[in-house]
Structures are given as C-alpha cells and as structure tokens.
C-alpha cells in the first residue's frame, strides 16, 4: 500500500493540484465554513477574477479540502455535507445580491402593494434544504417571490417591468453565475424541475400562485419534495416575516391534520419509476446495477423510509418536521414510531452509504453513484474507509443494503399484504378490479349489494377522484371476499359501508384501509360486533390507526405511559411554538379518544371484563384530570403562586368516578376544594376552576373531553363552584346551620380523592371516614334511604312487564341503596366497610363480618355483576336495558333477598 496520503490518489485531487496549486492556500485551514469561504472568495476577487470565475475556483478549492478531510483525516459525514451546503448557500447569496443590484440599476426595485421592496426567495429542495449535499450534487431550486406588482423604473420613467418579468430575468442571471460551465467548470449544476408545473411553469412563482397550486394541483410526490424545502438565499431575508408566511403555505401542504396514508401509493409509484429507470440504464451494462443511491437497499430507500413516516405522521407529531435524514431517524425513534434498533441500523447504513458515495465522486468529480469496476479504484475506496481490501468492504456494503431493502419493503406493506391476504385473498389477486361500482355489484352478497347499489348515484361517490374511486372499489371487493371466506360477517361489511359514506371526502381513510389490510379486517370485526363502537368510530374516525398495533389488544391502559406520551407531545409543540391553548385542547381530546377506543376494542374482543373496563376508563379519567389541572394552572394568568408545584387544590370524585365504575361516555361528578391562606385565593381558584371546566367540556374540532356535573358540591347548584376545604368539611360533618342532607352522605360512601395536595388527601380521608361512621338512628336512616329508592324507581317506570336491570325491583339500584345503608349504619363498628372498594367487594365484606345471612351477600354480588354485564352489553349495542323477567330471575331474586335483609323489602 502506498505511503502517500490517500487523497493524493484521487484523480480529482491530482487535477486540482496541477491546475490550482498556487490558489489552494487561499482557503483558510480547517473545514470550510461560510466565513472561511467568503474570505477565500474575497481573496480570489482581488486576483482580478469576476464573481462567476471566483465562485468556480472557490468550489475547486473546497473540493480539494473536503477530499483531504474525508479520506486522510476521516472527518465526519456532517463535516463534508455541511461544507458543500454552505458553499451553495454562499454562492447563491452572492449571486442574488449581484444580480438584483444589476437589475435594480436597469429597472428599479420590484415593489409590493404598500410600496415596499418585493423579495425573491431561493428555496433549496432535497439535500440542499436538508444541509446534506454530496460533493458532486446538483442543487434543486425553486424561486418564489412574495408580491406581484411592477418595478419602480428609472428616474426618467423608463425600464419598468412586472415583478414576474424582473424575477424571471433574475433567475436566468443567477443560473449564469452559478450553473453555466466555463473554463473553471461550474459552481453547481442547477435543476429547476421541481417548481410548480415543472419545466413548463414560470421560472419564478409568486407566493399566492404557489398556494393556489398546492390547493388545486399539488401532487402527493411533491409533498416529499417540499418536506426538506428551506429558504437559503438571500441571507438578509432569512429572518424576515415573509419567510414565515412561506412556511405557513408549505406546512399544511406537506403535513395533514389526520394520519395520511394516501402517500403510500404515490411513493410506490415514484420508487417503481426510479427502479425501472435504473433497470433500463443498466440493461446490457451489469456494472450500472451497483448504484449505492438508486439500487435496491440504497440511499434513496432510506430517505424514502424516513420521509414517508414524516409525511404520514408529521401532522400530529410536529417534532418530526425536520429536514436532515439522520436527525429525523432519531426523532422517529424518540416518538416511538420506529424501534430504536432499526433507527440506529438505518442511521449506520445511511452514513456508510453516503461516505461510499463521496469516495465514488472523489475519483473524478462526476455526479455518479456507481461503484467503479476497476480493482484499483475499488481498493482505493476500501482503503479510504479503513478496510484492508475490497472484500470486507463489499461484505459490509451488502449487509447494509440488505437491511435497508428489508425495512423499506416492510414499510410499504408487501410483507403485511402477503401475511394478511392468505391464499391470495385480497387486492388485485382477488380478481380483476372493476372499473366502476356497477361492475362490482353482481359479485357482492345480497345485503351488501343492496347497500352498495345506493352509491351508484351518490354525489359523494361521484365527486371522488379517479384514484380514490378505484381505492373504494378495491376495498369493497376485498370486504366481499372476506365475507365469502367467513372471515367477517355480512353485517360487518354493511356497517363498513355505513361508516365510510360520511367520510368519503377524507380520502386518506380509504388509502389507510387499503394500505393496512390488518386494520381493515379488525375495523370490520369491531363494526360488526356492536352499534356503539360504530357510532364512536364515526365521531372519531382518526382512532382507527390504533388498530394497526398487534399488541394493542393484549395490553391495558397505563397512566404512566399516557403521561409520558403527552409530556413528549407538549415538549415537541413547545419547540415549534405550536403549544397554544387550542392545540393542547385538541391534543387532550385525541389522546382521550385513542385510549377509549383501545379499551373499547379490547372490550368488544372479550379481552376485558366489565369491571376491568370500568377500572381502565376511571384511571384514564383520573390521569386526564391530573394533566389538565397542571396545564391549566401553568397557563392561568392571575395565579398567585409562581412555583412549579400544583395549586393548593383538590378534586373529589363522586358517583361512578368516585366508585371507579365509569362507562363509555359517563359524565364526571366532581367537587372542587382548595386550602390556601392567601387573601386572593378565593378569586384565583374560582378563575382557575372556570378555566378548568372550560378545558374539560368545550367542544373543539376534535370534540369534547368530558361532561362535568358539580351538583354534589355544598348547597348544590346554588353553592360556590369551588369552596375552601374547611367549609366543605363543616358542611359534610353537620357543623353550623348549613349542613349536608342524608342523600349527600349516601354519595359520600362512593366519594374518592382524585387529585390534589397530599395534605388535603389525608384531611379528606378523615372527613369521609367521620361522615360515614357518624352515629345515626338506624330506623330513620332506613326510612330515608327506602324513600329515596322508591322515588328513583318511580321516576323510571317500566312497561310491558319487562325487567329494567337498573331500576326495577331487584335491580342494580336496589343493591346500591342496600350497600349505602350498610356503610352508613355499620361502618362505625365494622371498619371493613369504610374503604371505597365498590359494591361487589362491600357486599362480600358485609357477609363476611356477619351483617348478612349466609350466602345472601355472595349471591347478591354475583347478581350485581351479571346485571352490570347485561347493561354494558346492551349499551354497547344501543339496545334497551330492559329484558324478559325470566332471563334474570335468579339475579332479581338474589338482590330482592339482599334488600329484604337490609332494608326490610
């Protein structure tokens, strides 16, 4: 092996040393930066080189330096790409400044509607936008100006142009300074093909025209192109408000509010075109197949993998809206959208392939990504990367490319499609796709055919774009096939049509279901299982993405995981300045809907008991209350405490929240109390609670969070919305003239401290115990509770001789009143009854301590559990909770026996 520096074996370096040896020292030592390159440019200008020549020679000096840094000093990939990128930024800034000065002297400055200067922005796309340029990159540019109008003209009135003409000329002149090839080569090859309407569009486009183009003509693949877009010149505009206005146009085009799977097919088509082009190019030339960028497992597939996840998820995960590939991989892993091991492996592959790409280009300064076929060149690449020879180098190269290809194929769904479509039972393999709905009808089962037939003249279906209509037909075809195979019911297929109909304008849902057969099938199981899940999915269609997780059904709600996830979401929103109240309100609602849906899916699939559903929904409510309290307090303008602690405040839960028996859609019975000696406390906490209730109940674009009922506060709806804890305790413990009623003490049996200061929790527990253990006249208490029970029963009459599982004699309410009596009458002498552990456990404890005849408590507990199950199932299917008495005779008799034993009938 030669002892000469590896860089000297590059033919590019050899050529540069011959041509520019005397000028190489003009670039200051170290990695090239804006400052050192501008210094070198000035030195070159002082040697009588015009701007274009000086920029071209500067490029040669920078290239020589980068080869030395990379091959001899093993500089990082970021050092090399940053050097090339900053050269492009400098060249375009210098070109813009010089060109506009010259045009101004001929035509005057371009003016906006208020007489201000209209600005031209040079937008770098792709690797330039991401600061990832390779050493022989061309640069993809789009020129946008902020305002239409015309130039000021010269003092004598001559020379006026429209702004479009002015900026069109500017683009041509900038190209001449940067892109033309002269005796010193070029600065960069320039490509304008990504601009609106491609090469047939104007060279420069106004911001308003760009926005209209996005809305009317913007194609899916263009979203990937604009993902990495960045204004790079002129530098004086980078911090201006106009650039922010441009970002406000680009972001909604690239990132959609909902999960967006419509880009999958666009990416497949784009990738297929690239591979077909590469295949045609290599036909008859086997060496051309070894392309580290475009071949299978190459750089492009890593970029596509990352960009696809960014575009699909970036609307909901603003932290994913970054340009560099390696940074995006880290953020995807941090957001839980890619396993850390996968992200690390792809990052390592990307770095390796990019370093190989640079060495290929260092050989002759050619824009190529093909591995050389000459052994000498291949060995030089291997040595410059630290390998002894080309064999271990090629082995590692193949390993990286195989990993990349597998991950890319998995992402685009080929493996899932094969796994889900057993026996070739979906997609195109299920048969030819009809051109329209009419051609599909004869192959559908009867009920599904009748429902789909209504779509032949449906305006929403007629308004679909051709590609969306094709997706819809393929979905119906796949659903019908699954019905024939017995994988789903025909009812489920009809429910799918009902669910899709109001959502047809949101084409991304069609794309998602087509892209994710497993989600499609699970959705149909859910829609076919009960009516309420179908209604919930219609209200919150975005939650269907939760069905993509194989592990979801076997998991349970985790408060810690939700808190961590929302903390990450808020952190990312704060980093992008998007953490306004409305965004946080929607974030809470999306999180709530997703968690409720996960529980619902587990419930319908039979993975959870009724008690487990209630536990998870109650824990979810507790967690969201805790998070909302913290966020509201942090954003309360007049709060008197500025430390990071929570307010001296608590929420007491009653009813189903207090008893941890929440169902789907249950409201929250809560009471707010505070304990704070500050003289402003009453005013501050009143404002705080009003804000908190608004955050919990206001309807946003994502719906509401909870319905709140505060009627159980002292003095009910005529009382204060939030009271001092001492006033609350006095009211409950019969101190003074303003005291609680018996029914309020009944409610206290199910009261629970949900959140707040630890000191307040201990005081609340003491008050609750004092209330439920207070001495009482047993007969008077029995009479009051029986009277209350009869009033409740009378308010819910049941006709037709049927049995209401909640309100009929022997129903759930009878069991609940019996338990409340036992707690209020007996907990003073029987501490086992003081804990708020739910009706079933309390009935079992009452029997265990001898307060109920043998077997009465256990049978009543089992009956209560069964009636809850029947009620739960009926509500899921939106059916009446009234059944034939014979169906629940045993349960009714068990609870009537309990009522007789406790309340005398």
mmCIF file of C-alpha atoms in Angstrom, residues 402-688:
data_model
loop_
_atom_site.group_PDB
_atom_site.id
_atom_site.type_symbol
_atom_site.label_atom_id
_atom_site.label_comp_id
_atom_site.label_asym_id
_atom_site.label_seq_id
_atom_site.Cartn_x
_atom_site.Cartn_y
_atom_site.Cartn_z
ATOM 1 C CA UNK A 402 -29.960 -5.846 2.562
ATOM 2 C CA UNK A 403 -31.125 -4.367 5.864
ATOM 3 C CA UNK A 404 -32.297 -1.178 4.165
ATOM 4 C CA UNK A 405 -34.191 -3.091 1.479
ATOM 5 C CA UNK A 406 -35.977 -5.255 4.055
ATOM 6 C CA UNK A 407 -37.058 -2.261 6.121
ATOM 7 C CA UNK A 408 -38.233 -0.406 3.033
ATOM 8 C CA UNK A 409 -40.259 -3.366 1.761
ATOM 9 C CA UNK A 410 -41.805 -3.837 5.206
ATOM 10 C CA UNK A 411 -42.808 -0.192 5.411
ATOM 11 C CA UNK A 412 -44.500 -0.231 2.031
ATOM 12 C CA UNK A 413 -46.575 -3.177 3.186
ATOM 13 C CA UNK A 414 -45.508 -6.051 0.980
ATOM 14 C CA UNK A 415 -44.860 -8.334 3.944
ATOM 15 C CA UNK A 416 -48.121 -7.382 5.672
ATOM 16 C CA UNK A 417 -50.048 -7.781 2.444
ATOM 17 C CA UNK A 418 -48.654 -11.286 1.979
ATOM 18 C CA UNK A 419 -49.359 -12.197 5.601
ATOM 19 C CA UNK A 420 -52.905 -10.777 5.726
ATOM 20 C CA UNK A 421 -54.002 -11.896 2.276
ATOM 21 C CA UNK A 422 -53.789 -15.603 2.969
ATOM 22 C CA UNK A 423 -54.144 -17.696 -0.132
ATOM 23 C CA UNK A 424 -54.040 -14.661 -2.361
ATOM 24 C CA UNK A 425 -57.304 -13.385 -0.943
ATOM 25 C CA UNK A 426 -57.130 -9.646 -1.321
ATOM 26 C CA UNK A 427 -56.085 -6.818 -3.540
ATOM 27 C CA UNK A 428 -55.606 -7.492 -7.228
ATOM 28 C CA UNK A 429 -55.108 -11.210 -6.511
ATOM 29 C CA UNK A 430 -58.788 -11.451 -5.587
ATOM 30 C CA UNK A 431 -59.671 -10.877 -9.214
ATOM 31 C CA UNK A 432 -59.736 -8.053 -11.700
ATOM 32 C CA UNK A 433 -60.746 -4.721 -10.244
ATOM 33 C CA UNK A 434 -63.971 -3.478 -11.886
ATOM 34 C CA UNK A 435 -63.902 -0.063 -13.491
ATOM 35 C CA UNK A 436 -66.973 1.135 -11.594
ATOM 36 C CA UNK A 437 -69.397 0.160 -8.847
ATOM 37 C CA UNK A 438 -71.908 -1.331 -11.281
ATOM 38 C CA UNK A 439 -69.341 -3.859 -12.430
ATOM 39 C CA UNK A 440 -68.820 -4.885 -8.812
ATOM 40 C CA UNK A 441 -72.445 -5.422 -7.754
ATOM 41 C CA UNK A 442 -73.015 -8.898 -9.184
ATOM 42 C CA UNK A 443 -70.150 -10.304 -7.112
ATOM 43 C CA UNK A 444 -71.457 -8.958 -3.779
ATOM 44 C CA UNK A 445 -73.562 -10.825 -1.199
ATOM 45 C CA UNK A 446 -77.236 -9.714 -1.198
ATOM 46 C CA UNK A 447 -77.375 -7.276 1.752
ATOM 47 C CA UNK A 448 -74.048 -5.715 0.820
ATOM 48 C CA UNK A 449 -75.124 -5.468 -2.838
ATOM 49 C CA UNK A 450 -78.316 -3.644 -1.856
ATOM 50 C CA UNK A 451 -76.375 -1.145 0.261
ATOM 51 C CA UNK A 452 -73.585 -0.538 -2.273
ATOM 52 C CA UNK A 453 -76.125 -0.118 -5.074
ATOM 53 C CA UNK A 454 -77.207 3.124 -3.386
ATOM 54 C CA UNK A 455 -73.747 4.502 -4.185
ATOM 55 C CA UNK A 456 -74.191 4.341 -7.942
ATOM 56 C CA UNK A 457 -75.742 7.803 -7.961
ATOM 57 C CA UNK A 458 -74.439 9.089 -4.622
ATOM 58 C CA UNK A 459 -72.978 12.602 -5.050
ATOM 59 C CA UNK A 460 -70.061 11.940 -2.694
ATOM 60 C CA UNK A 461 -69.056 8.867 -4.654
ATOM 61 C CA UNK A 462 -69.461 10.711 -7.946
ATOM 62 C CA UNK A 463 -67.250 13.527 -6.663
ATOM 63 C CA UNK A 464 -64.346 11.217 -5.817
ATOM 64 C CA UNK A 465 -61.193 11.493 -7.869
ATOM 65 C CA UNK A 466 -60.488 8.542 -10.129
ATOM 66 C CA UNK A 467 -57.750 7.109 -7.913
ATOM 67 C CA UNK A 468 -59.908 7.448 -4.786
ATOM 68 C CA UNK A 469 -62.860 5.741 -6.512
ATOM 69 C CA UNK A 470 -60.552 2.902 -7.510
ATOM 70 C CA UNK A 471 -59.434 2.534 -3.876
ATOM 71 C CA UNK A 472 -63.067 2.437 -2.763
ATOM 72 C CA UNK A 473 -63.926 -0.306 -5.252
ATOM 73 C CA UNK A 474 -60.927 -2.365 -4.162
ATOM 74 C CA UNK A 475 -61.972 -2.007 -0.506
ATOM 75 C CA UNK A 476 -65.496 -3.206 -1.256
ATOM 76 C CA UNK A 477 -64.095 -6.074 -3.335
ATOM 77 C CA UNK A 478 -61.768 -7.147 -0.539
ATOM 78 C CA UNK A 479 -64.568 -6.885 2.063
ATOM 79 C CA UNK A 480 -66.898 -9.030 -0.042
ATOM 80 C CA UNK A 481 -64.187 -11.639 -0.470
ATOM 81 C CA UNK A 482 -63.680 -11.798 3.293
ATOM 82 C CA UNK A 483 -67.449 -12.277 3.736
ATOM 83 C CA UNK A 484 -67.369 -15.254 1.329
ATOM 84 C CA UNK A 485 -64.380 -16.702 3.176
ATOM 85 C CA UNK A 486 -66.156 -16.350 6.524
ATOM 86 C CA UNK A 487 -63.515 -14.042 7.963
ATOM 87 C CA UNK A 488 -66.078 -11.281 8.598
ATOM 88 C CA UNK A 489 -69.863 -11.132 8.672
ATOM 89 C CA UNK A 490 -72.024 -9.544 6.016
ATOM 90 C CA UNK A 491 -73.387 -7.257 8.736
ATOM 91 C CA UNK A 492 -69.862 -6.023 9.324
ATOM 92 C CA UNK A 493 -69.442 -5.326 5.601
ATOM 93 C CA UNK A 494 -72.670 -3.311 5.501
ATOM 94 C CA UNK A 495 -71.603 -1.405 8.621
ATOM 95 C CA UNK A 496 -68.307 -0.607 6.910
ATOM 96 C CA UNK A 497 -70.228 0.988 4.022
ATOM 97 C CA UNK A 498 -72.319 2.972 6.511
ATOM 98 C CA UNK A 499 -69.148 4.113 8.272
ATOM 99 C CA UNK A 500 -67.356 5.072 5.075
ATOM 100 C CA UNK A 501 -70.177 7.050 3.491
ATOM 101 C CA UNK A 502 -69.884 10.288 5.508
ATOM 102 C CA UNK A 503 -66.086 10.034 5.353
ATOM 103 C CA UNK A 504 -65.701 9.734 1.588
ATOM 104 C CA UNK A 505 -64.333 13.261 1.294
ATOM 105 C CA UNK A 506 -61.453 12.241 3.573
ATOM 106 C CA UNK A 507 -59.680 10.119 1.010
ATOM 107 C CA UNK A 508 -56.826 9.350 3.397
ATOM 108 C CA UNK A 509 -59.062 6.848 5.217
ATOM 109 C CA UNK A 510 -59.630 4.919 2.011
ATOM 110 C CA UNK A 511 -55.880 4.896 1.471
ATOM 111 C CA UNK A 512 -55.162 3.772 5.010
ATOM 112 C CA UNK A 513 -57.559 0.832 4.910
ATOM 113 C CA UNK A 514 -56.227 -0.260 1.546
ATOM 114 C CA UNK A 515 -52.627 0.050 2.739
ATOM 115 C CA UNK A 516 -53.261 -1.756 6.023
ATOM 116 C CA UNK A 517 -55.321 -4.933 5.417
ATOM 117 C CA UNK A 518 -54.949 -5.894 9.083
ATOM 118 C CA UNK A 519 -56.524 -2.587 10.124
ATOM 119 C CA UNK A 520 -59.292 -3.091 7.565
ATOM 120 C CA UNK A 521 -60.121 -6.533 8.944
ATOM 121 C CA UNK A 522 -60.006 -5.502 12.611
ATOM 122 C CA UNK A 523 -62.171 -2.495 11.839
ATOM 123 C CA UNK A 524 -64.794 -4.746 10.279
ATOM 124 C CA UNK A 525 -64.776 -7.063 13.292
ATOM 125 C CA UNK A 526 -65.355 -4.050 15.527
ATOM 126 C CA UNK A 527 -68.097 -2.570 13.344
ATOM 127 C CA UNK A 528 -69.869 -5.910 13.190
ATOM 128 C CA UNK A 529 -69.679 -6.551 16.920
ATOM 129 C CA UNK A 530 -71.916 -3.727 18.248
ATOM 130 C CA UNK A 531 -73.568 -0.462 17.242
ATOM 131 C CA UNK A 532 -71.974 1.921 19.750
ATOM 132 C CA UNK A 533 -68.382 1.254 18.547
ATOM 133 C CA UNK A 534 -69.569 2.066 15.012
ATOM 134 C CA UNK A 535 -71.018 5.369 16.224
ATOM 135 C CA UNK A 536 -67.838 6.174 18.153
ATOM 136 C CA UNK A 537 -65.712 5.456 15.104
ATOM 137 C CA UNK A 538 -67.893 7.747 13.036
ATOM 138 C CA UNK A 539 -67.418 10.571 15.531
ATOM 139 C CA UNK A 540 -63.672 9.959 15.847
ATOM 140 C CA UNK A 541 -62.513 8.202 12.664
ATOM 141 C CA UNK A 542 -58.851 9.016 13.291
ATOM 142 C CA UNK A 543 -58.666 6.432 16.074
ATOM 143 C CA UNK A 544 -58.686 3.516 13.622
ATOM 144 C CA UNK A 545 -54.923 3.818 13.356
ATOM 145 C CA UNK A 546 -54.817 2.296 16.841
ATOM 146 C CA UNK A 547 -55.894 -0.983 15.215
ATOM 147 C CA UNK A 548 -52.526 -1.201 13.457
ATOM 148 C CA UNK A 549 -50.824 -2.410 16.640
ATOM 149 C CA UNK A 550 -50.770 -6.180 17.096
ATOM 150 C CA UNK A 551 -50.015 -5.745 20.812
ATOM 151 C CA UNK A 552 -52.845 -3.305 21.490
ATOM 152 C CA UNK A 553 -55.495 -5.910 22.256
ATOM 153 C CA UNK A 554 -53.374 -7.678 24.860
ATOM 154 C CA UNK A 555 -52.337 -4.512 26.715
ATOM 155 C CA UNK A 556 -54.086 -2.460 29.415
ATOM 156 C CA UNK A 557 -54.310 1.267 29.983
ATOM 157 C CA UNK A 558 -51.132 2.709 31.526
ATOM 158 C CA UNK A 559 -51.357 6.096 33.235
ATOM 159 C CA UNK A 560 -47.573 6.461 33.257
ATOM 160 C CA UNK A 561 -47.325 5.808 29.511
ATOM 161 C CA UNK A 562 -50.031 8.365 28.729
ATOM 162 C CA UNK A 563 -48.384 11.000 30.908
ATOM 163 C CA UNK A 564 -45.021 10.382 29.261
ATOM 164 C CA UNK A 565 -46.533 10.496 25.770
ATOM 165 C CA UNK A 566 -48.384 13.764 26.383
ATOM 166 C CA UNK A 567 -45.312 15.293 28.001
ATOM 167 C CA UNK A 568 -43.336 14.464 24.847
ATOM 168 C CA UNK A 569 -46.097 15.870 22.664
ATOM 169 C CA UNK A 570 -46.175 19.137 24.589
ATOM 170 C CA UNK A 571 -42.396 19.367 24.539
ATOM 171 C CA UNK A 572 -42.341 18.999 20.780
ATOM 172 C CA UNK A 573 -45.165 21.516 20.340
ATOM 173 C CA UNK A 574 -43.332 23.971 22.557
ATOM 174 C CA UNK A 575 -40.165 23.535 20.495
ATOM 175 C CA UNK A 576 -42.036 24.595 17.359
ATOM 176 C CA UNK A 577 -44.063 27.353 19.026
ATOM 177 C CA UNK A 578 -47.336 25.484 18.495
ATOM 178 C CA UNK A 579 -48.296 24.942 22.148
ATOM 179 C CA UNK A 580 -51.282 27.321 22.131
ATOM 180 C CA UNK A 581 -54.448 26.521 24.098
ATOM 181 C CA UNK A 582 -56.427 25.191 21.140
ATOM 182 C CA UNK A 583 -53.649 22.794 20.135
ATOM 183 C CA UNK A 584 -53.378 21.450 23.684
ATOM 184 C CA UNK A 585 -57.162 21.085 23.953
ATOM 185 C CA UNK A 586 -57.149 19.006 20.771
ATOM 186 C CA UNK A 587 -54.149 17.014 21.978
ATOM 187 C CA UNK A 588 -56.028 16.035 25.153
ATOM 188 C CA UNK A 589 -59.098 15.047 23.170
ATOM 189 C CA UNK A 590 -57.174 12.954 20.653
ATOM 190 C CA UNK A 591 -55.379 11.151 23.476
ATOM 191 C CA UNK A 592 -58.679 10.503 25.260
ATOM 192 C CA UNK A 593 -60.390 9.222 22.128
ATOM 193 C CA UNK A 594 -57.471 6.925 21.329
ATOM 194 C CA UNK A 595 -57.361 5.438 24.837
ATOM 195 C CA UNK A 596 -61.144 4.987 24.989
ATOM 196 C CA UNK A 597 -61.006 3.261 21.626
ATOM 197 C CA UNK A 598 -58.244 0.921 22.744
ATOM 198 C CA UNK A 599 -60.312 -0.080 25.752
ATOM 199 C CA UNK A 600 -63.385 -0.439 23.529
ATOM 200 C CA UNK A 601 -61.541 -2.711 21.098
ATOM 201 C CA UNK A 602 -60.301 -4.944 23.949
ATOM 202 C CA UNK A 603 -63.804 -4.978 25.409
ATOM 203 C CA UNK A 604 -65.535 -5.989 22.172
ATOM 204 C CA UNK A 605 -62.936 -8.695 21.554
ATOM 205 C CA UNK A 606 -63.675 -10.129 25.017
ATOM 206 C CA UNK A 607 -60.243 -9.340 26.430
ATOM 207 C CA UNK A 608 -61.632 -7.330 29.406
ATOM 208 C CA UNK A 609 -64.362 -7.926 31.975
ATOM 209 C CA UNK A 610 -66.908 -5.199 32.721
ATOM 210 C CA UNK A 611 -65.028 -4.392 35.938
ATOM 211 C CA UNK A 612 -61.720 -4.098 34.069
ATOM 212 C CA UNK A 613 -63.309 -1.765 31.514
ATOM 213 C CA UNK A 614 -64.564 0.450 34.343
ATOM 214 C CA UNK A 615 -61.171 0.384 36.070
ATOM 215 C CA UNK A 616 -59.365 1.448 32.910
ATOM 216 C CA UNK A 617 -61.844 4.187 31.990
ATOM 217 C CA UNK A 618 -61.734 5.533 35.544
ATOM 218 C CA UNK A 619 -57.953 5.508 35.595
ATOM 219 C CA UNK A 620 -57.971 7.300 32.237
ATOM 220 C CA UNK A 621 -60.271 9.997 33.626
ATOM 221 C CA UNK A 622 -58.055 10.430 36.702
ATOM 222 C CA UNK A 623 -54.975 10.783 34.519
ATOM 223 C CA UNK A 624 -56.520 13.323 32.144
ATOM 224 C CA UNK A 625 -57.821 15.355 35.087
ATOM 225 C CA UNK A 626 -54.320 15.431 36.581
ATOM 226 C CA UNK A 627 -52.759 16.523 33.282
ATOM 227 C CA UNK A 628 -55.430 19.122 32.562
ATOM 228 C CA UNK A 629 -55.131 20.617 36.046
ATOM 229 C CA UNK A 630 -51.386 21.035 35.604
ATOM 230 C CA UNK A 631 -51.640 22.553 32.127
ATOM 231 C CA UNK A 632 -54.435 24.930 33.133
ATOM 232 C CA UNK A 633 -52.579 26.079 36.240
ATOM 233 C CA UNK A 634 -49.425 26.745 34.241
ATOM 234 C CA UNK A 635 -51.478 28.908 31.838
ATOM 235 C CA UNK A 636 -53.575 30.749 34.418
ATOM 236 C CA UNK A 637 -52.698 34.418 34.012
ATOM 237 C CA UNK A 638 -53.545 35.670 37.507
ATOM 238 C CA UNK A 639 -52.236 32.781 39.578
ATOM 239 C CA UNK A 640 -50.649 33.903 42.817
ATOM 240 C CA UNK A 641 -48.214 31.026 43.074
ATOM 241 C CA UNK A 642 -45.381 31.030 40.565
ATOM 242 C CA UNK A 643 -43.519 27.896 41.647
ATOM 243 C CA UNK A 644 -43.703 24.652 39.734
ATOM 244 C CA UNK A 645 -45.941 22.984 42.314
ATOM 245 C CA UNK A 646 -49.595 22.237 41.747
ATOM 246 C CA UNK A 647 -52.097 24.627 43.333
ATOM 247 C CA UNK A 648 -53.262 24.039 46.919
ATOM 248 C CA UNK A 649 -56.343 22.444 45.492
ATOM 249 C CA UNK A 650 -58.139 19.110 45.158
ATOM 250 C CA UNK A 651 -60.784 17.342 43.096
ATOM 251 C CA UNK A 652 -63.142 14.957 44.879
ATOM 252 C CA UNK A 653 -64.813 12.360 42.670
ATOM 253 C CA UNK A 654 -68.340 11.104 43.344
ATOM 254 C CA UNK A 655 -70.680 8.622 41.707
ATOM 255 C CA UNK A 656 -69.188 6.450 39.001
ATOM 256 C CA UNK A 657 -65.907 8.358 39.038
ATOM 257 C CA UNK A 658 -65.635 8.031 42.804
ATOM 258 C CA UNK A 659 -66.538 4.341 42.705
ATOM 259 C CA UNK A 660 -64.269 3.652 39.711
ATOM 260 C CA UNK A 661 -67.247 2.404 37.718
ATOM 261 C CA UNK A 662 -67.102 4.729 34.703
ATOM 262 C CA UNK A 663 -68.581 3.538 31.440
ATOM 263 C CA UNK A 664 -68.212 4.840 27.901
ATOM 264 C CA UNK A 665 -69.496 8.406 27.785
ATOM 265 C CA UNK A 666 -70.049 8.690 31.550
ATOM 266 C CA UNK A 667 -70.059 12.200 32.932
ATOM 267 C CA UNK A 668 -67.846 13.095 35.876
ATOM 268 C CA UNK A 669 -69.391 14.019 39.249
ATOM 269 C CA UNK A 670 -66.747 16.181 40.890
ATOM 270 C CA UNK A 671 -66.342 18.749 43.649
ATOM 271 C CA UNK A 672 -63.545 21.328 43.764
ATOM 272 C CA UNK A 673 -61.952 22.417 47.053
ATOM 273 C CA UNK A 674 -58.887 24.468 47.993
ATOM 274 C CA UNK A 675 -56.856 25.174 51.110
ATOM 275 C CA UNK A 676 -54.830 28.338 50.679
ATOM 276 C CA UNK A 677 -54.365 31.184 53.138
ATOM 277 C CA UNK A 678 -53.542 33.793 50.509
ATOM 278 C CA UNK A 679 -56.032 36.669 50.529
ATOM 279 C CA UNK A 680 -56.532 36.259 46.776
ATOM 280 C CA UNK A 681 -57.156 32.528 46.993
ATOM 281 C CA UNK A 682 -60.938 32.592 46.534
ATOM 282 C CA UNK A 683 -60.715 34.779 43.430
ATOM 283 C CA UNK A 684 -57.804 32.869 41.909
ATOM 284 C CA UNK A 685 -59.280 29.403 42.435
ATOM 285 C CA UNK A 686 -62.664 30.494 41.115
ATOM 286 C CA UNK A 687 -60.993 31.679 37.890
ATOM 287 C CA UNK A 688 -58.921 28.501 37.809
#
